[in-house]
PDB file of C-alpha atoms and ligand atoms in Angstrom:
ATOM      1  CA  MET A  15      56.633 -29.591 180.507  1.00  0.00           C
ATOM      2  CA  ASN A  16      59.837 -28.774 182.576  1.00  0.00           C
ATOM      3  CA  PRO A  17      62.360 -31.715 183.746  1.00  0.00           C
ATOM      4  CA  SER A  18      60.522 -32.543 186.864  1.00  0.00           C
ATOM      5  CA  SER A  19      57.411 -32.624 184.595  1.00  0.00           C
ATOM      6  CA  ALA A  20      55.547 -30.651 187.325  1.00  0.00           C
ATOM      7  CA  PRO A  21      53.551 -28.144 185.782  1.00  0.00           C
ATOM      8  CA  SER A  22      55.574 -24.569 186.028  1.00  0.00           C
ATOM      9  CA  PHE A  23      53.677 -21.210 186.330  1.00  0.00           C
ATOM     10  CA  GLU A  24      54.660 -17.410 185.739  1.00  0.00           C
ATOM     11  CA  LYS A  25      53.358 -15.120 187.987  1.00  0.00           C
ATOM     12  CA  THR A  26      50.642 -12.712 186.815  1.00  0.00           C
ATOM     13  CA  PRO A  27      53.047  -9.429 185.496  1.00  0.00           C
ATOM     14  CA  GLY A  28      53.227  -6.809 188.271  1.00  0.00           C
ATOM     15  CA  TRP A  29      52.205  -9.669 190.721  1.00  0.00           C
ATOM     16  CA  LEU A  30      53.146  -8.180 194.492  1.00  0.00           C
ATOM     17  CA  ASP A  31      54.646 -10.721 196.845  1.00  0.00           C
ATOM     18  CA  TRP A  32      53.189 -10.977 200.150  1.00  0.00           C
ATOM     19  CA  HIS A  33      55.181  -9.100 202.987  1.00  0.00           C
ATOM     20  CA  ALA A  34      58.575 -11.240 203.624  1.00  0.00           C
ATOM     21  CA  SER A  35      59.426  -9.308 207.184  1.00  0.00           C
ATOM     22  CA  PRO A  36      56.088  -7.909 208.985  1.00  0.00           C
ATOM     23  CA  ALA A  37      56.739  -5.957 211.819  1.00  0.00           C
ATOM     24  CA  ARG A  38      55.421  -7.348 215.415  1.00  0.00           C
ATOM     25  CA  PRO A  39      52.003  -5.509 215.841  1.00  0.00           C
ATOM     26  CA  ALA A  40      52.154  -2.818 218.847  1.00  0.00           C
ATOM     27  CA  PHE A  41      48.388  -4.087 219.454  1.00  0.00           C
ATOM     28  CA  ALA A  42      48.399  -7.022 221.719  1.00  0.00           C
ATOM     29  CA  LEU A  43      45.587  -9.663 220.394  1.00  0.00           C
ATOM     30  CA  PRO A  44      43.213 -11.260 222.965  1.00  0.00           C
ATOM     31  CA  PRO A  45      43.984 -14.958 223.524  1.00  0.00           C
ATOM     32  CA  GLY A  46      42.667 -17.330 221.353  1.00  0.00           C
ATOM     33  CA  ALA A  47      42.495 -14.495 218.477  1.00  0.00           C
ATOM     34  CA  VAL A  48      41.291 -15.761 214.856  1.00  0.00           C
ATOM     35  CA  ASP A  49      42.391 -14.842 211.759  1.00  0.00           C
ATOM     36  CA  ALA A  50      39.046 -15.397 209.820  1.00  0.00           C
ATOM     37  CA  HIS A  51      40.230 -14.789 206.209  1.00  0.00           C
ATOM     38  CA  CYS A  52      43.536 -15.781 204.541  1.00  0.00           C
ATOM     39  CA  HIS A  53      44.325 -18.256 201.937  1.00  0.00           C
ATOM     40  CA  VAL A  54      46.990 -20.296 200.865  1.00  0.00           C
ATOM     41  CA  PHE A  55      48.321 -20.216 197.514  1.00  0.00           C
ATOM     42  CA  GLY A  56      50.015 -23.777 196.285  1.00  0.00           C
ATOM     43  CA  PRO A  57      52.959 -24.404 196.533  1.00  0.00           C
ATOM     44  CA  ALA A  58      52.057 -24.990 192.920  1.00  0.00           C
ATOM     45  CA  ALA A  59      54.429 -27.849 192.436  1.00  0.00           C
ATOM     46  CA  ARG A  60      52.471 -29.913 194.780  1.00  0.00           C
ATOM     47  CA  PHE A  61      48.982 -27.968 194.520  1.00  0.00           C
ATOM     48  CA  PRO A  62      48.432 -26.581 190.862  1.00  0.00           C
ATOM     49  CA  TYR A  63      46.776 -23.540 190.181  1.00  0.00           C
ATOM     50  CA  ALA A  64      43.725 -23.946 188.227  1.00  0.00           C
ATOM     51  CA  ALA A  65      43.179 -23.976 184.498  1.00  0.00           C
ATOM     52  CA  GLU A  66      40.350 -21.566 184.624  1.00  0.00           C
ATOM     53  CA  ARG A  67      42.105 -19.259 187.188  1.00  0.00           C
ATOM     54  CA  LYS A  68      42.250 -15.093 186.338  1.00  0.00           C
ATOM     55  CA  TYR A  69      45.495 -14.552 188.113  1.00  0.00           C
ATOM     56  CA  THR A  70      48.703 -16.441 188.711  1.00  0.00           C
ATOM     57  CA  PRO A  71      50.394 -15.786 192.434  1.00  0.00           C
ATOM     58  CA  CYS A  72      53.154 -16.339 193.876  1.00  0.00           C
ATOM     59  CA  ASP A  73      53.092 -19.605 196.264  1.00  0.00           C
ATOM     60  CA  ALA A  74      52.108 -18.904 200.057  1.00  0.00           C
ATOM     61  CA  SER A  75      52.366 -22.380 201.603  1.00  0.00           C
ATOM     62  CA  ARG A  76      50.809 -23.733 204.841  1.00  0.00           C
ATOM     63  CA  GLU A  77      53.809 -23.355 207.037  1.00  0.00           C
ATOM     64  CA  GLN A  78      54.321 -19.687 205.864  1.00  0.00           C
ATOM     65  CA  LEU A  79      50.708 -18.988 207.087  1.00  0.00           C
ATOM     66  CA  PHE A  80      51.552 -20.807 210.351  1.00  0.00           C
ATOM     67  CA  ALA A  81      54.623 -18.974 210.739  1.00  0.00           C
ATOM     68  CA  LEU A  82      52.794 -15.710 210.346  1.00  0.00           C
ATOM     69  CA  ARG A  83      50.030 -16.782 212.420  1.00  0.00           C
ATOM     70  CA  ASP A  84      52.513 -17.183 215.524  1.00  0.00           C
ATOM     71  CA  HIS A  85      54.399 -14.001 214.455  1.00  0.00           C
ATOM     72  CA  LEU A  86      51.354 -11.960 214.706  1.00  0.00           C
ATOM     73  CA  GLY A  87      49.973 -13.745 217.869  1.00  0.00           C
ATOM     74  CA  PHE A  88      46.710 -15.305 216.419  1.00  0.00           C
ATOM     75  CA  ALA A  89      45.748 -19.010 217.843  1.00  0.00           C
ATOM     76  CA  ARG A  90      43.781 -19.770 214.763  1.00  0.00           C
ATOM     77  CA  ASN A  91      43.108 -19.045 211.048  1.00  0.00           C
ATOM     78  CA  VAL A  92      40.038 -19.752 208.837  1.00  0.00           C
ATOM     79  CA  ILE A  93      41.178 -20.604 205.132  1.00  0.00           C
ATOM     80  CA  VAL A  94      39.090 -19.422 202.571  1.00  0.00           C
ATOM     81  CA  GLN A  95      39.684 -21.379 199.085  1.00  0.00           C
ATOM     82  CA  ALA A  96      41.314 -18.858 196.925  1.00  0.00           C
ATOM     83  CA  THR A  97      39.681 -18.420 193.036  1.00  0.00           C
ATOM     84  CA  CYS A  98      43.371 -19.249 191.817  1.00  0.00           C
ATOM     85  CA  HIS A  99      42.681 -22.840 192.584  1.00  0.00           C
ATOM     86  CA  GLY A 100      39.090 -23.104 191.503  1.00  0.00           C
ATOM     87  CA  ALA A 101      36.982 -25.687 193.154  1.00  0.00           C
ATOM     88  CA  ASP A 102      40.097 -27.674 193.700  1.00  0.00           C
ATOM     89  CA  ASN A 103      40.428 -27.278 197.393  1.00  0.00           C
ATOM     90  CA  ARG A 104      43.206 -29.943 197.995  1.00  0.00           C
ATOM     91  CA  ALA A 105      45.732 -27.044 199.070  1.00  0.00           C
ATOM     92  CA  MET A 106      43.225 -25.437 201.592  1.00  0.00           C
ATOM     93  CA  VAL A 107      42.127 -28.865 202.862  1.00  0.00           C
ATOM     94  CA  ASP A 108      45.978 -29.902 203.182  1.00  0.00           C
ATOM     95  CA  ALA A 109      46.325 -26.706 205.107  1.00  0.00           C
ATOM     96  CA  CYS A 110      43.575 -27.336 207.344  1.00  0.00           C
ATOM     97  CA  ILE A 111      44.512 -30.639 208.443  1.00  0.00           C
ATOM     98  CA  ALA A 112      48.223 -30.095 208.881  1.00  0.00           C
ATOM     99  CA  ALA A 113      47.050 -27.232 211.256  1.00  0.00           C
ATOM    100  CA  ARG A 114      45.454 -30.080 213.742  1.00  0.00           C
ATOM    101  CA  GLY A 115      42.092 -28.162 214.778  1.00  0.00           C
ATOM    102  CA  ARG A 116      43.864 -24.858 214.647  1.00  0.00           C
ATOM    103  CA  ALA A 117      42.555 -23.850 211.111  1.00  0.00           C
ATOM    104  CA  ARG A 118      38.968 -24.148 209.635  1.00  0.00           C
ATOM    105  CA  GLY A 119      37.850 -23.638 205.862  1.00  0.00           C
ATOM    106  CA  VAL A 120      35.828 -22.326 203.656  1.00  0.00           C
ATOM    107  CA  ALA A 121      35.433 -24.126 200.129  1.00  0.00           C
ATOM    108  CA  THR A 122      34.580 -23.833 196.594  1.00  0.00           C
ATOM    109  CA  VAL A 123      32.123 -26.817 195.451  1.00  0.00           C
ATOM    110  CA  ARG A 124      30.589 -27.240 192.123  1.00  0.00           C
ATOM    111  CA  ARG A 125      26.899 -29.009 192.173  1.00  0.00           C
ATOM    112  CA  ALA A 126      28.437 -32.208 191.173  1.00  0.00           C
ATOM    113  CA  ILE A 127      30.147 -32.355 194.403  1.00  0.00           C
ATOM    114  CA  SER A 128      28.763 -35.970 196.148  1.00  0.00           C
ATOM    115  CA  ASP A 129      27.537 -36.121 199.728  1.00  0.00           C
ATOM    116  CA  VAL A 130      30.981 -38.120 200.602  1.00  0.00           C
ATOM    117  CA  GLU A 131      32.785 -35.505 199.341  1.00  0.00           C
ATOM    118  CA  LEU A 132      31.215 -33.132 201.336  1.00  0.00           C
ATOM    119  CA  ARG A 133      31.542 -34.980 204.340  1.00  0.00           C
ATOM    120  CA  ALA A 134      35.063 -35.290 203.651  1.00  0.00           C
ATOM    121  CA  LEU A 135      35.608 -31.664 203.428  1.00  0.00           C
ATOM    122  CA  HIS A 136      33.442 -31.204 207.023  1.00  0.00           C
ATOM    123  CA  GLU A 137      35.972 -33.767 208.456  1.00  0.00           C
ATOM    124  CA  ALA A 138      38.902 -31.779 207.314  1.00  0.00           C
ATOM    125  CA  GLY A 139      37.588 -28.712 208.858  1.00  0.00           C
ATOM    126  CA  VAL A 140      35.475 -27.069 206.189  1.00  0.00           C
ATOM    127  CA  ARG A 141      32.220 -25.026 207.669  1.00  0.00           C
ATOM    128  CA  GLY A 142      31.719 -22.961 204.789  1.00  0.00           C
ATOM    129  CA  VAL A 143      31.527 -22.148 200.737  1.00  0.00           C
ATOM    130  CA  ARG A 144      32.252 -18.923 199.228  1.00  0.00           C
ATOM    131  CA  PHE A 145      30.153 -17.915 196.669  1.00  0.00           C
ATOM    132  CA  ASN A 146      31.921 -15.224 194.538  1.00  0.00           C
ATOM    133  CA  PHE A 147      30.338 -12.583 192.311  1.00  0.00           C
ATOM    134  CA  VAL A 148      33.511 -10.635 191.831  1.00  0.00           C
ATOM    135  CA  ARG A 149      33.691 -10.557 187.804  1.00  0.00           C
ATOM    136  CA  ARG A 150      37.431  -9.936 187.316  1.00  0.00           C
ATOM    137  CA  LEU A 151      38.083 -13.121 189.722  1.00  0.00           C
ATOM    138  CA  VAL A 152      35.515 -15.758 188.741  1.00  0.00           C
ATOM    139  CA  ASP A 153      33.291 -16.801 185.738  1.00  0.00           C
ATOM    140  CA  VAL A 154      29.528 -16.719 186.167  1.00  0.00           C
ATOM    141  CA  THR A 155      28.009 -19.738 188.134  1.00  0.00           C
ATOM    142  CA  PRO A 156      24.345 -19.661 187.637  1.00  0.00           C
ATOM    143  CA  ARG A 157      22.126 -19.022 190.578  1.00  0.00           C
ATOM    144  CA  ASP A 158      20.049 -22.339 190.588  1.00  0.00           C
ATOM    145  CA  GLU A 159      23.168 -24.289 190.781  1.00  0.00           C
ATOM    146  CA  LEU A 160      24.615 -22.015 194.203  1.00  0.00           C
ATOM    147  CA  LEU A 161      21.044 -22.649 195.666  1.00  0.00           C
ATOM    148  CA  GLU A 162      21.082 -26.237 195.143  1.00  0.00           C
ATOM    149  CA  ILE A 163      24.777 -26.338 196.987  1.00  0.00           C
ATOM    150  CA  ALA A 164      23.389 -23.705 199.806  1.00  0.00           C
ATOM    151  CA  GLY A 165      20.378 -26.251 200.432  1.00  0.00           C
ATOM    152  CA  ARG A 166      23.161 -29.166 200.723  1.00  0.00           C
ATOM    153  CA  ILE A 167      25.378 -27.704 203.026  1.00  0.00           C
ATOM    154  CA  ALA A 168      22.840 -26.200 205.200  1.00  0.00           C
ATOM    155  CA  PRO A 169      22.028 -29.468 206.992  1.00  0.00           C
ATOM    156  CA  LEU A 170      25.904 -29.706 207.533  1.00  0.00           C
ATOM    157  CA  GLY A 171      25.870 -26.287 209.796  1.00  0.00           C
ATOM    158  CA  TRP A 172      27.937 -24.573 207.169  1.00  0.00           C
ATOM    159  CA  HIS A 173      27.380 -21.052 206.111  1.00  0.00           C
ATOM    160  CA  VAL A 174      27.994 -19.308 203.068  1.00  0.00           C
ATOM    161  CA  VAL A 175      30.777 -16.479 202.275  1.00  0.00           C
ATOM    162  CA  ILE A 176      29.885 -13.982 199.489  1.00  0.00           C
ATOM    163  CA  TYR A 177      32.265 -11.821 197.693  1.00  0.00           C
ATOM    164  CA  PHE A 178      30.672  -8.884 195.777  1.00  0.00           C
ATOM    165  CA  GLU A 179      31.155  -5.405 194.747  1.00  0.00           C
ATOM    166  CA  ALA A 180      29.053  -2.477 196.547  1.00  0.00           C
ATOM    167  CA  ALA A 181      27.515  -1.676 192.991  1.00  0.00           C
ATOM    168  CA  ASP A 182      25.785  -5.074 192.880  1.00  0.00           C
ATOM    169  CA  LEU A 183      24.185  -5.346 196.147  1.00  0.00           C
ATOM    170  CA  PRO A 184      20.724  -4.176 194.723  1.00  0.00           C
ATOM    171  CA  GLY A 185      20.927  -7.054 192.027  1.00  0.00           C
ATOM    172  CA  LEU A 186      21.978  -9.320 194.111  1.00  0.00           C
ATOM    173  CA  TRP A 187      19.599  -8.795 197.181  1.00  0.00           C
ATOM    174  CA  ASP A 188      16.825 -11.221 196.311  1.00  0.00           C
ATOM    175  CA  PHE A 189      19.278 -14.159 195.676  1.00  0.00           C
ATOM    176  CA  PHE A 190      21.383 -13.306 199.321  1.00  0.00           C
ATOM    177  CA  THR A 191      17.736 -13.069 201.137  1.00  0.00           C
ATOM    178  CA  ALA A 192      17.015 -16.585 199.960  1.00  0.00           C
ATOM    179  CA  LEU A 193      19.948 -18.017 201.534  1.00  0.00           C
ATOM    180  CA  PRO A 194      18.864 -20.687 204.427  1.00  0.00           C
ATOM    181  CA  THR A 195      21.972 -20.595 206.208  1.00  0.00           C
ATOM    182  CA  PRO A 196      24.419 -17.885 208.054  1.00  0.00           C
ATOM    183  CA  VAL A 197      25.773 -15.194 205.070  1.00  0.00           C
ATOM    184  CA  VAL A 198      29.013 -13.750 205.699  1.00  0.00           C
ATOM    185  CA  VAL A 199      29.996 -11.081 203.512  1.00  0.00           C
ATOM    186  CA  ASP A 200      33.656 -10.472 202.391  1.00  0.00           C
ATOM    187  CA  HIS A 201      35.091  -6.976 203.386  1.00  0.00           C
ATOM    188  CA  MET A 202      32.094  -5.235 204.200  1.00  0.00           C
ATOM    189  CA  GLY A 203      30.936  -5.327 200.676  1.00  0.00           C
ATOM    190  CA  ARG A 204      33.381  -3.418 199.524  1.00  0.00           C
ATOM    191  CA  PRO A 205      32.425  -0.109 200.289  1.00  0.00           C
ATOM    192  CA  ASP A 206      33.346   3.412 198.308  1.00  0.00           C
ATOM    193  CA  VAL A 207      35.398   5.041 201.230  1.00  0.00           C
ATOM    194  CA  THR A 208      35.609   8.353 199.364  1.00  0.00           C
ATOM    195  CA  LYS A 209      32.209   8.764 200.057  1.00  0.00           C
ATOM    196  CA  PRO A 210      30.581   9.706 203.421  1.00  0.00           C
ATOM    197  CA  LEU A 211      29.108   7.233 205.699  1.00  0.00           C
ATOM    198  CA  ASP A 212      25.590   7.938 205.042  1.00  0.00           C
ATOM    199  CA  ASP A 213      26.016   7.442 201.047  1.00  0.00           C
ATOM    200  CA  PRO A 214      22.969   5.488 199.852  1.00  0.00           C
ATOM    201  CA  GLY A 215      25.649   2.219 199.102  1.00  0.00           C
ATOM    202  CA  PHE A 216      26.880   2.005 202.343  1.00  0.00           C
ATOM    203  CA  ALA A 217      23.081   2.662 204.147  1.00  0.00           C
ATOM    204  CA  LEU A 218      21.971  -0.268 201.857  1.00  0.00           C
ATOM    205  CA  PHE A 219      24.829  -2.608 202.811  1.00  0.00           C
ATOM    206  CA  GLU A 220      24.155  -1.483 206.847  1.00  0.00           C
ATOM    207  CA  ARG A 221      20.338  -2.144 205.923  1.00  0.00           C
ATOM    208  CA  PHE A 222      21.110  -5.526 204.895  1.00  0.00           C
ATOM    209  CA  MET A 223      22.828  -6.727 207.778  1.00  0.00           C
ATOM    210  CA  ARG A 224      19.969  -4.985 209.818  1.00  0.00           C
ATOM    211  CA  GLU A 225      17.176  -6.535 208.505  1.00  0.00           C
ATOM    212  CA  HIS A 226      18.768  -9.972 208.206  1.00  0.00           C
ATOM    213  CA  PRO A 227      19.873 -11.352 211.597  1.00  0.00           C
ATOM    214  CA  ASN A 228      21.846 -14.074 209.929  1.00  0.00           C
ATOM    215  CA  VAL A 229      24.233 -11.739 207.966  1.00  0.00           C
ATOM    216  CA  TRP A 230      27.886 -11.215 209.181  1.00  0.00           C
ATOM    217  CA  SER A 231      30.554  -8.986 208.022  1.00  0.00           C
ATOM    218  CA  LYS A 232      34.137  -9.410 207.729  1.00  0.00           C
ATOM    219  CA  VAL A 233      35.595  -5.843 208.448  1.00  0.00           C
ATOM    220  CA  SER A 234      38.737  -6.667 206.635  1.00  0.00           C
ATOM    221  CA  CYS A 235      40.845  -5.668 204.027  1.00  0.00           C
ATOM    222  CA  PRO A 236      41.428  -1.714 204.703  1.00  0.00           C
ATOM    223  CA  GLU A 237      44.288  -2.157 202.147  1.00  0.00           C
ATOM    224  CA  ARG A 238      41.861  -2.806 199.243  1.00  0.00           C
ATOM    225  CA  LEU A 239      39.792  -0.399 200.243  1.00  0.00           C
ATOM    226  CA  SER A 240      41.760   2.802 201.070  1.00  0.00           C
ATOM    227  CA  HIS A 241      42.667   5.687 199.287  1.00  0.00           C
ATOM    228  CA  SER A 242      44.461   7.200 201.821  1.00  0.00           C
ATOM    229  CA  GLY A 243      47.181   4.382 202.336  1.00  0.00           C
ATOM    230  CA  PRO A 244      49.923   3.532 203.587  1.00  0.00           C
ATOM    231  CA  PRO A 245      52.433   3.814 201.866  1.00  0.00           C
ATOM    232  CA  ALA A 246      51.811   7.629 202.911  1.00  0.00           C
ATOM    233  CA  LEU A 247      51.859   7.305 206.771  1.00  0.00           C
ATOM    234  CA  ALA A 248      54.348  10.021 207.493  1.00  0.00           C
ATOM    235  CA  GLY A 249      52.972  11.944 210.329  1.00  0.00           C
ATOM    236  CA  GLU A 250      49.535   9.926 210.223  1.00  0.00           C
ATOM    237  CA  ARG A 251      49.187   7.574 213.007  1.00  0.00           C
ATOM    238  CA  ARG A 252      46.282   5.706 212.060  1.00  0.00           C
ATOM    239  CA  PRO A 253      47.263   3.393 209.284  1.00  0.00           C
ATOM    240  CA  TYR A 254      44.098   3.426 206.455  1.00  0.00           C
ATOM    241  CA  ARG A 255      42.300   6.169 208.159  1.00  0.00           C
ATOM    242  CA  ASP A 256      39.811   6.608 205.493  1.00  0.00           C
ATOM    243  CA  VAL A 257      38.312   2.824 206.270  1.00  0.00           C
ATOM    244  CA  ILE A 258      38.136   3.391 209.968  1.00  0.00           C
ATOM    245  CA  PRO A 259      34.732   5.068 210.412  1.00  0.00           C
ATOM    246  CA  PHE A 260      33.214   2.388 207.839  1.00  0.00           C
ATOM    247  CA  ALA A 261      34.563  -0.730 209.543  1.00  0.00           C
ATOM    248  CA  ARG A 262      34.035   0.969 213.129  1.00  0.00           C
ATOM    249  CA  HIS A 263      30.526   1.854 212.208  1.00  0.00           C
ATOM    250  CA  ILE A 264      29.825  -1.950 211.259  1.00  0.00           C
ATOM    251  CA  VAL A 265      31.558  -3.105 214.476  1.00  0.00           C
ATOM    252  CA  GLU A 266      29.969  -1.152 216.862  1.00  0.00           C
ATOM    253  CA  THR A 267      26.369  -1.680 215.163  1.00  0.00           C
ATOM    254  CA  PHE A 268      26.534  -5.292 214.465  1.00  0.00           C
ATOM    255  CA  PRO A 269      29.191  -6.124 217.488  1.00  0.00           C
ATOM    256  CA  ASP A 270      28.079  -9.801 217.479  1.00  0.00           C
ATOM    257  CA  ARG A 271      28.154 -10.353 213.945  1.00  0.00           C
ATOM    258  CA  VAL A 272      31.415  -9.239 212.661  1.00  0.00           C
ATOM    259  CA  LEU A 273      34.968 -11.162 212.052  1.00  0.00           C
ATOM    260  CA  TRP A 274      38.413  -9.975 211.160  1.00  0.00           C
ATOM    261  CA  GLY A 275      40.936 -11.401 209.027  1.00  0.00           C
ATOM    262  CA  THR A 276      44.118 -10.472 207.524  1.00  0.00           C
ATOM    263  CA  ASP A 277      43.548 -11.645 203.999  1.00  0.00           C
ATOM    264  CA  TRP A 278      47.304 -12.862 203.696  1.00  0.00           C
ATOM    265  CA  PRO A 279      48.924 -13.305 201.173  1.00  0.00           C
ATOM    266  CA  HIS A 280      46.588 -10.478 199.798  1.00  0.00           C
ATOM    267  CA  PRO A 281      46.055 -11.374 196.176  1.00  0.00           C
ATOM    268  CA  ASN A 282      45.801  -8.940 193.120  1.00  0.00           C
ATOM    269  CA  LEU A 283      47.033  -5.927 195.233  1.00  0.00           C
ATOM    270  CA  ARG A 284      48.631  -2.932 192.580  1.00  0.00           C
ATOM    271  CA  ASP A 285      49.831  -0.293 194.682  1.00  0.00           C
ATOM    272  CA  HIS A 286      51.527  -1.717 197.816  1.00  0.00           C
ATOM    273  CA  MET A 287      52.010  -4.862 199.713  1.00  0.00           C
ATOM    274  CA  PRO A 288      50.876  -4.343 203.351  1.00  0.00           C
ATOM    275  CA  ASP A 289      52.862  -4.962 206.232  1.00  0.00           C
ATOM    276  CA  ASP A 290      50.663  -7.542 208.379  1.00  0.00           C
ATOM    277  CA  GLY A 291      51.953  -6.406 211.485  1.00  0.00           C
ATOM    278  CA  LEU A 292      50.683  -2.814 210.487  1.00  0.00           C
ATOM    279  CA  LEU A 293      47.017  -4.214 209.639  1.00  0.00           C
ATOM    280  CA  VAL A 294      46.879  -5.894 213.129  1.00  0.00           C
ATOM    281  CA  ASP A 295      47.398  -2.532 214.276  1.00  0.00           C
ATOM    282  CA  PHE A 296      44.294  -1.462 212.297  1.00  0.00           C
ATOM    283  CA  ILE A 297      42.058  -3.302 214.725  1.00  0.00           C
ATOM    284  CA  PRO A 298      41.974  -1.062 217.740  1.00  0.00           C
ATOM    285  CA  HIS A 299      40.798   1.829 215.663  1.00  0.00           C
ATOM    286  CA  ILE A 300      37.946  -0.278 214.330  1.00  0.00           C
ATOM    287  CA  ALA A 301      37.136  -2.105 217.561  1.00  0.00           C
ATOM    288  CA  PRO A 302      38.124   0.609 220.317  1.00  0.00           C
ATOM    289  CA  THR A 303      37.367  -1.547 223.228  1.00  0.00           C
ATOM    290  CA  ALA A 304      38.345  -4.860 224.740  1.00  0.00           C
ATOM    291  CA  ALA A 305      34.713  -6.286 224.672  1.00  0.00           C
ATOM    292  CA  LEU A 306      34.510  -5.310 221.371  1.00  0.00           C
ATOM    293  CA  GLN A 307      37.819  -6.951 220.593  1.00  0.00           C
ATOM    294  CA  ARG A 308      36.888  -9.905 222.108  1.00  0.00           C
ATOM    295  CA  LYS A 309      33.952 -10.452 220.322  1.00  0.00           C
ATOM    296  CA  LEU A 310      35.476  -9.557 216.902  1.00  0.00           C
ATOM    297  CA  LEU A 311      38.473 -11.635 217.550  1.00  0.00           C
ATOM    298  CA  VAL A 312      37.811 -14.442 219.667  1.00  0.00           C
ATOM    299  CA  ASP A 313      34.129 -14.940 220.511  1.00  0.00           C
ATOM    300  CA  ASN A 314      32.354 -14.241 217.061  1.00  0.00           C
ATOM    301  CA  PRO A 315      34.637 -16.815 215.117  1.00  0.00           C
ATOM    302  CA  MET A 316      34.589 -19.287 217.430  1.00  0.00           C
ATOM    303  CA  ARG A 317      30.667 -19.199 217.534  1.00  0.00           C
ATOM    304  CA  LEU A 318      30.931 -19.561 214.025  1.00  0.00           C
ATOM    305  CA  TYR A 319      33.743 -21.903 213.142  1.00  0.00           C
ATOM    306  CA  TRP A 320      34.300 -24.105 216.548  1.00  0.00           C
ATOM    307  CA  PRO A 321      30.827 -23.851 217.984  1.00  0.00           C
ATOM    308  CA  GLU A 322      31.541 -27.283 219.539  1.00  0.00           C
ATOM    309  CA  GLU A 323      34.559 -25.383 221.978  1.00  0.00           C
ATOM    310  CA  ARG A 324      32.316 -22.859 223.648  1.00  0.00           C
ATOM    311  CA  ALA A 325      31.396 -22.954 227.206  1.00  0.00           C
TER     312      ALA A 325
HETATM  313  C1  0GY B 419      40.287 -11.408 198.791  1.00  0.00           C
HETATM  314  C2  0GY B 419      40.482 -10.794 197.790  1.00  0.00           C
HETATM  315  C3  0GY B 419      40.462 -11.352 196.254  1.00  0.00           C
HETATM  316  C4  0GY B 419      40.956 -12.352 195.958  1.00  0.00           C
HETATM  317  C5  0GY B 419      40.389 -13.502 196.157  1.00  0.00           C
HETATM  318  O1  0GY B 419      39.826 -15.811 196.008  1.00  0.00           O
HETATM  319  C6  0GY B 419      40.647 -14.774 195.406  1.00  0.00           C
HETATM  320  O2  0GY B 419      40.948 -14.817 194.484  1.00  0.00           O
HETATM  321  O3  0GY B 419      39.451 -13.556 197.213  1.00  0.00           O
HETATM  322  C7  0GY B 419      40.573  -9.825 195.358  1.00  0.00           C
HETATM  323  O4  0GY B 419      41.457 -10.212 194.429  1.00  0.00           O
HETATM  324  O5  0GY B 419      40.086  -9.048 195.524  1.00  0.00           O
HETATM  325  O6  0GY B 419      39.710 -11.863 199.423  1.00  0.00           O
HETATM  326  O7  0GY B 419      41.120 -12.335 198.772  1.00  0.00           O
END
């Protein structure tokens, strides 16, 4: 124990901290834009990281998230429970409450959660649960437990966010298509962007969305999927150019079921930390018209997270 008796945490070796001075984006976000995928980490002194975590990040507080929101020009956030907090949703819930209606949350819950606890999460602004199948991030949760949870959150009007690697979609297909709620896929199901657009892996993801009108996709995380970069932007005007055809295809094919988020504070990046302003400048490359941008950034997230505010 350190002198204050608070647990102390050492960042995972090689951890990249979030960008301290992101550019102001050149792209002007439409009024009311929602950053629909971001996290808070700790601060650990107040909200310790979970024992079962697979990484230990740097702190990324609610105040720092709200400062980034204002700097980039977003109106609202959707704060997704990060795996480093396990199923202890306190940091995310605290941020949602502090945002005073300008944030919604996506929680991680276990089957032992009570109806009273679910109701309290709802009151705080939670509108979904996340099921994570990325093995480097979480231990396996049995599918019968996840189905039970999905059945319990459906009557609250919540949805399920799923995170998986592209290679795992065939094996997860039957489970995903049995979910009784809207289903939101993180980061387009992580396509291999070194392959062509008609690669069978991405074609299967497109089929997943086409055949299941309850399936949505976040067209987020170019920095995680890209091989072309940054950092090698020299002479290249389009950030993360190799991701653009994939994200643009999903936006143009399913304009009413796409969301976008920064993924701040960008856990587990290894080669570079993105400038969040540059990430916002990626948006017009994947949603090239004002109408598509409005759906992606305002109409769609408002329909999913703030349906009561729609005209
Ligand atoms: C993301 C991606 C990652 C991590 C998490 O909750 C998390 O720890 O989601 C990742 O490492 O790919 O969406 O933030």
